[in-house]
Every structure is written in structure tokens, then in C-alpha cells.
Amino acid sequence: MAEYLASIFGTEKDKVNCSFYFKTGACLHGDRCSRTHTKPTFSPTVLLKNLYINPQNSVMSADGSHLVSNVTDEEMQKHYDDFFEDIFVECEDKYGEIEEMNVCDNLGGHLSGNVYIKFRREKHSEAAVNDLNNRYFDGRPIYAELSPVTDFREACCNQYKTGECNRKQFCNFIHLKPISRELRRHLYNHRSHRHCSSSRSCHHVRTRTTRSPSLRHGHHHGGVRERGRRNCRY
């Protein structure tokens, strides 16, 4: 019996544990779910809840179709690449080597803007969670937790990859938002060169002066207190 229970843990056959939480680290029903969300005590993956705000999603209808938007696809990609690089570089420099980082393109509130950072070592993910819950991004508090997701092939929607997902961006499996090829090469293939200069003066590195707001600790800049911490602007 124990072997059978272990084999179905986190699957649709498991009547106790929530398969969606096990696979994606998030559940549509949240704390109201009839099944158990077993939060990991250790994991290489950190979830930053609802961190990325997609400018194009603010002009979407309820069925996930685009309405008129003044944000071009080129502007959207640059906005996203800047955000992705900011989070990736800050977290890797401060906490440890990142194996992969993924961002949800879903619209459902439990997945919208979720950022998953999988570190090489669990001690680095633990340090990241402990520190990031005391930090803000773009004036908003960061909500970080360890995630059960370690294999994103199980977490992602297979139909989305082929453009056949009929639930569109309200799917309960992850729709990954891709970064540009240039940024992927820079972040994953040129780590040693990227770390060679703390001033980030290498010719292929974009300047931070036009970047999205980077992570900051809650220093006081005339903001209001929230959750016992000071909210600041960037």
C-alpha cells in the first residue's frame, strides 16, 4: 500500500494531495482547496508570487483576447527582457547559481506573473526566500516561498507549446513567457564573462539606466509601512 500511495502522490489519482499544487506550486482554489497543499521544507526552487506585471494584460478581455493596446510587441519584449534580467542577475549574484528561471504568462490570479527560480543548490534557495521576503520590487512587497516544482516539463501546458490550448491564458498549467535569444545566451552561456565586471560595462550588457526597477530592501523613502516593513519607491 505504501508503495502504491507513493506512486500516485501528486497525480490526479491522489485523493488527498492537490496535483495542481504539486505540479505548479499554485492552485486556483488556494487555501479553500479540498486537497492538501504540502509545502516543501527544502527545495531548489523559489516561487515569487505575482511579481511580473505584463503591460499588455491590462488591456485583455475576460476570455484572454487582446483589446486595443498601445504597447507594441517590440516594446513588450524589451520590457519583459529587462525585468527578467534584473531579477536573474540580482538573485544569482546575491544568492547563488541559477539553473533555470521561468515566468508565467497566465492570467489566472494564482499563476499570473509568477516567477520560478531554480537554484543549483538548496541552501541558495533557502537563503533567497529568507531574504526576499524582506524586500520590495517596484514599490510592491515580494512574496517568496519554496516551491515543490523541480521539473517544469510536468508544470507546463503541452498544448500551449503547439498553440492548441483552448483555455488560453486562464489555463491551470503554466504558460511560459519566453525571453529573447540574445538575453538567453547572455544569461546562461556567458556567466563567467557577465560576472567579470561588477560595473556591467561589457559591450553586450545593456545599461541599467533604462531598466525596470531592481530589487531593493525596504529602506524608507517617505513611503508607508506595510506588513511591518517600509514601502519604498524606486
Coordinates of C-alpha atoms in Angstrom, one line a residue:
M1 CA 0.0 0.0 0.0
A2 CA 2.8 2.4 0.9
E3 CA 4.4 1.8 -2.5
Y4 CA 1.1 2.5 -4.3
L5 CA 0.5 5.7 -2.4
A6 CA 4.0 6.9 -3.2
S7 CA 3.4 6.1 -6.9
I8 CA 0.2 8.2 -7.1
F9 CA 1.4 11.1 -4.9
G10 CA 0.6 14.4 -6.6
T11 CA -1.2 12.8 -9.5
E12 CA -4.8 13.0 -10.5
K13 CA -5.4 9.7 -8.7
D14 CA -4.2 11.1 -5.4
K15 CA -7.4 12.0 -3.5
V16 CA -5.5 13.6 -0.6
N17 CA -2.8 15.8 -2.1
C18 CA -3.5 18.5 -4.7
S19 CA -2.0 17.6 -8.1
F20 CA -2.0 21.2 -9.4
Y21 CA -0.1 22.4 -6.3
F22 CA 2.3 19.6 -6.6
K23 CA 3.0 20.2 -10.3
T24 CA 2.8 24.0 -10.5
G25 CA 3.3 25.2 -6.9
A26 CA -0.1 27.1 -7.2
C27 CA -3.7 26.2 -7.1
L28 CA -6.8 28.0 -8.3
H29 CA -8.7 27.3 -5.0
G30 CA -5.8 28.3 -2.7
D31 CA -6.4 27.6 0.9
R32 CA -10.0 26.6 0.1
C33 CA -8.9 23.6 -1.9
S34 CA -10.4 20.3 -0.7
R35 CA -7.0 18.6 -1.1
T36 CA -3.8 19.1 0.8
H37 CA -1.1 21.5 -0.3
T38 CA 2.1 20.0 1.2
K39 CA 4.6 22.9 1.3
P40 CA 8.2 21.7 1.0
T41 CA 10.6 22.3 3.8
F42 CA 13.5 22.2 1.3
S43 CA 13.6 22.6 -2.5
P44 CA 15.9 24.2 -5.1
T45 CA 13.0 26.2 -6.5
V46 CA 11.8 29.6 -5.2
L47 CA 8.4 31.0 -6.2
L48 CA 8.0 34.8 -6.3
K49 CA 4.2 35.2 -6.4
N50 CA 2.6 37.5 -9.0
L51 CA 5.8 39.5 -9.4
Y52 CA 5.7 40.3 -13.1
I53 CA 3.1 42.7 -14.4
N54 CA 2.6 42.4 -18.1
P55 CA 1.5 45.8 -19.6
Q56 CA -0.4 44.0 -22.4
N57 CA -2.5 42.0 -19.9
S58 CA -4.1 45.2 -18.6
V59 CA -5.9 45.5 -21.9
M60 CA -7.2 41.9 -22.2
S61 CA -10.8 40.9 -22.2
A62 CA -12.2 38.1 -19.9
D63 CA -11.7 35.4 -22.5
G64 CA -8.0 36.3 -22.8
S65 CA -8.2 38.0 -26.2
H66 CA -6.3 41.2 -26.8
L67 CA -8.1 44.6 -26.9
V68 CA -6.6 47.7 -28.4
S69 CA -3.1 48.2 -26.9
N70 CA -0.6 51.0 -27.4
V71 CA 2.2 48.6 -26.3
T72 CA 4.0 47.2 -29.4
D73 CA 5.3 43.6 -29.4
E74 CA 8.9 45.0 -29.6
E75 CA 8.3 47.3 -26.6
M76 CA 6.7 44.4 -24.7
Q77 CA 9.7 42.1 -25.4
K78 CA 12.1 44.7 -24.2
H79 CA 10.1 45.4 -21.1
Y80 CA 10.0 41.7 -20.3
D81 CA 13.7 41.1 -21.1
D82 CA 14.6 44.0 -18.8
F83 CA 12.5 42.6 -16.0
F84 CA 13.9 39.1 -16.4
E85 CA 17.5 40.2 -16.5
D86 CA 17.0 42.4 -13.4
I87 CA 15.7 39.5 -11.3
F88 CA 18.0 36.9 -12.7
V89 CA 21.2 38.9 -12.3
E90 CA 20.3 40.2 -8.8
C91 CA 19.3 36.8 -7.5
E92 CA 22.3 34.9 -9.0
D93 CA 24.8 37.5 -7.8
K94 CA 23.3 37.6 -4.3
Y95 CA 22.2 34.0 -3.6
G96 CA 23.9 31.5 -5.9
E97 CA 23.9 30.0 -9.4
I98 CA 20.6 29.7 -11.1
E99 CA 19.8 26.5 -13.1
E100 CA 16.7 28.0 -14.7
M101 CA 14.2 30.8 -14.3
N102 CA 10.7 30.8 -15.6
V103 CA 7.9 33.3 -15.7
C104 CA 4.2 32.6 -16.1
D105 CA 2.2 34.2 -19.0
N106 CA -1.1 33.1 -17.5
L107 CA -3.9 35.4 -16.4
G108 CA -5.4 33.4 -13.6
G109 CA -4.6 35.1 -10.3
H110 CA -2.9 32.1 -8.8
L111 CA -0.4 31.9 -11.7
S112 CA -0.3 35.4 -13.1
G113 CA 3.2 36.9 -13.1
N114 CA 4.6 34.0 -11.0
V115 CA 8.4 33.8 -11.2
Y116 CA 10.1 30.4 -10.5
I117 CA 13.8 30.5 -9.8
K118 CA 15.5 27.1 -9.6
F119 CA 18.9 27.3 -8.0
R120 CA 21.7 24.7 -8.3
R121 CA 21.8 24.2 -4.5
E122 CA 19.0 24.1 -2.0
K123 CA 21.0 26.2 0.5
H124 CA 20.8 29.1 -2.0
S125 CA 17.1 28.8 -2.5
E126 CA 16.6 28.9 1.3
A127 CA 18.8 32.0 1.6
A128 CA 16.8 33.6 -1.2
V129 CA 13.4 33.0 0.5
N130 CA 14.6 34.3 3.8
D131 CA 16.0 37.5 2.3
L132 CA 13.5 38.2 -0.5
N133 CA 10.5 38.3 1.9
N134 CA 12.1 41.4 3.4
R135 CA 12.4 43.2 0.0
Y136 CA 10.4 45.1 -2.5
F137 CA 10.2 45.3 -6.2
D138 CA 8.7 48.4 -7.9
G139 CA 7.2 49.5 -4.7
R140 CA 5.5 46.2 -4.0
P141 CA 6.4 43.7 -1.3
I142 CA 7.9 40.4 -2.6
Y143 CA 6.2 37.2 -1.5
A144 CA 8.7 34.3 -1.8
E145 CA 8.3 30.7 -0.8
L146 CA 9.9 27.4 -1.6
S147 CA 8.1 25.6 -4.4
P148 CA 7.6 21.9 -5.0
V149 CA 8.2 22.4 -8.7
T150 CA 11.5 20.9 -9.8
D151 CA 10.5 19.6 -13.3
F152 CA 9.0 22.2 -15.4
R153 CA 8.1 19.7 -18.1
E154 CA 5.4 18.5 -15.7
A155 CA 4.3 22.0 -14.7
C156 CA 3.9 23.4 -18.2
C157 CA 0.9 23.1 -20.6
N158 CA 1.8 20.9 -23.5
Q159 CA -1.0 22.3 -25.7
Y160 CA 0.3 25.9 -25.2
K161 CA 3.6 24.9 -26.8
T162 CA 1.8 23.9 -30.0
G163 CA -0.8 26.8 -29.8
E164 CA -3.7 24.4 -29.2
C165 CA -4.6 25.3 -25.5
N166 CA -8.3 26.1 -25.6
R167 CA -8.2 27.6 -22.1
K168 CA -5.7 30.2 -23.4
Q169 CA -4.1 32.2 -20.6
F170 CA -6.6 31.0 -18.0
C171 CA -5.1 27.5 -18.1
N172 CA -4.2 25.9 -14.8
F173 CA -0.9 24.7 -16.1
I174 CA 2.0 27.1 -16.7
H175 CA 2.3 29.0 -20.0
L176 CA 5.9 30.1 -20.0
K177 CA 6.8 33.5 -21.3
P178 CA 10.0 33.3 -23.4
I179 CA 12.9 35.7 -23.3
S180 CA 14.8 36.8 -26.4
R181 CA 17.5 34.5 -27.7
E182 CA 20.1 37.3 -27.2
L183 CA 19.3 37.5 -23.5
R184 CA 19.2 33.7 -23.0
R185 CA 22.7 33.4 -24.5
H186 CA 23.9 36.3 -22.3
L187 CA 22.5 34.9 -19.1
Y188 CA 23.1 31.2 -19.4
N189 CA 26.0 30.9 -21.8
H190 CA 28.3 33.7 -20.8
R191 CA 28.2 33.6 -17.0
S192 CA 31.9 34.0 -16.5
H193 CA 32.1 37.0 -18.8
R194 CA 29.0 38.5 -17.2
H195 CA 30.4 38.3 -13.7
C196 CA 33.8 39.7 -14.8
S197 CA 32.8 43.3 -14.2
S198 CA 30.6 44.5 -11.4
S199 CA 30.2 47.7 -13.3
R200 CA 28.4 45.8 -16.1
S201 CA 30.4 47.7 -18.7
C202 CA 30.9 44.8 -21.2
H203 CA 29.7 45.8 -24.6
H204 CA 26.9 43.2 -24.8
V205 CA 25.3 44.2 -21.5
R206 CA 22.5 46.8 -21.6
T207 CA 22.7 49.7 -19.2
R208 CA 20.6 49.8 -16.1
T209 CA 19.6 53.4 -16.6
T210 CA 16.6 52.4 -18.7
R211 CA 15.9 49.1 -16.9
S212 CA 12.9 48.0 -14.9
P213 CA 13.2 48.7 -11.1
S214 CA 15.6 46.4 -9.4
L215 CA 15.1 44.6 -6.1
R216 CA 15.6 46.7 -3.0
H217 CA 15.4 46.3 0.7
G218 CA 12.7 48.3 2.5
H219 CA 14.6 51.5 3.2
H220 CA 12.4 54.5 4.0
H221 CA 11.8 57.0 1.2
G222 CA 8.7 58.6 2.6
G223 CA 6.6 55.5 1.9
V224 CA 4.0 53.9 4.2
R225 CA 4.5 50.9 6.4
E226 CA 3.1 47.6 5.2
R227 CA 3.4 44.2 6.9
G228 CA 5.7 45.7 9.4
R229 CA 8.1 47.0 6.7
R230 CA 8.6 50.2 4.9
N231 CA 7.3 50.5 1.4
C232 CA 9.6 52.4 -0.9
R233 CA 9.7 53.7 -4.4
Y234 CA 12.5 53.2 -7.0

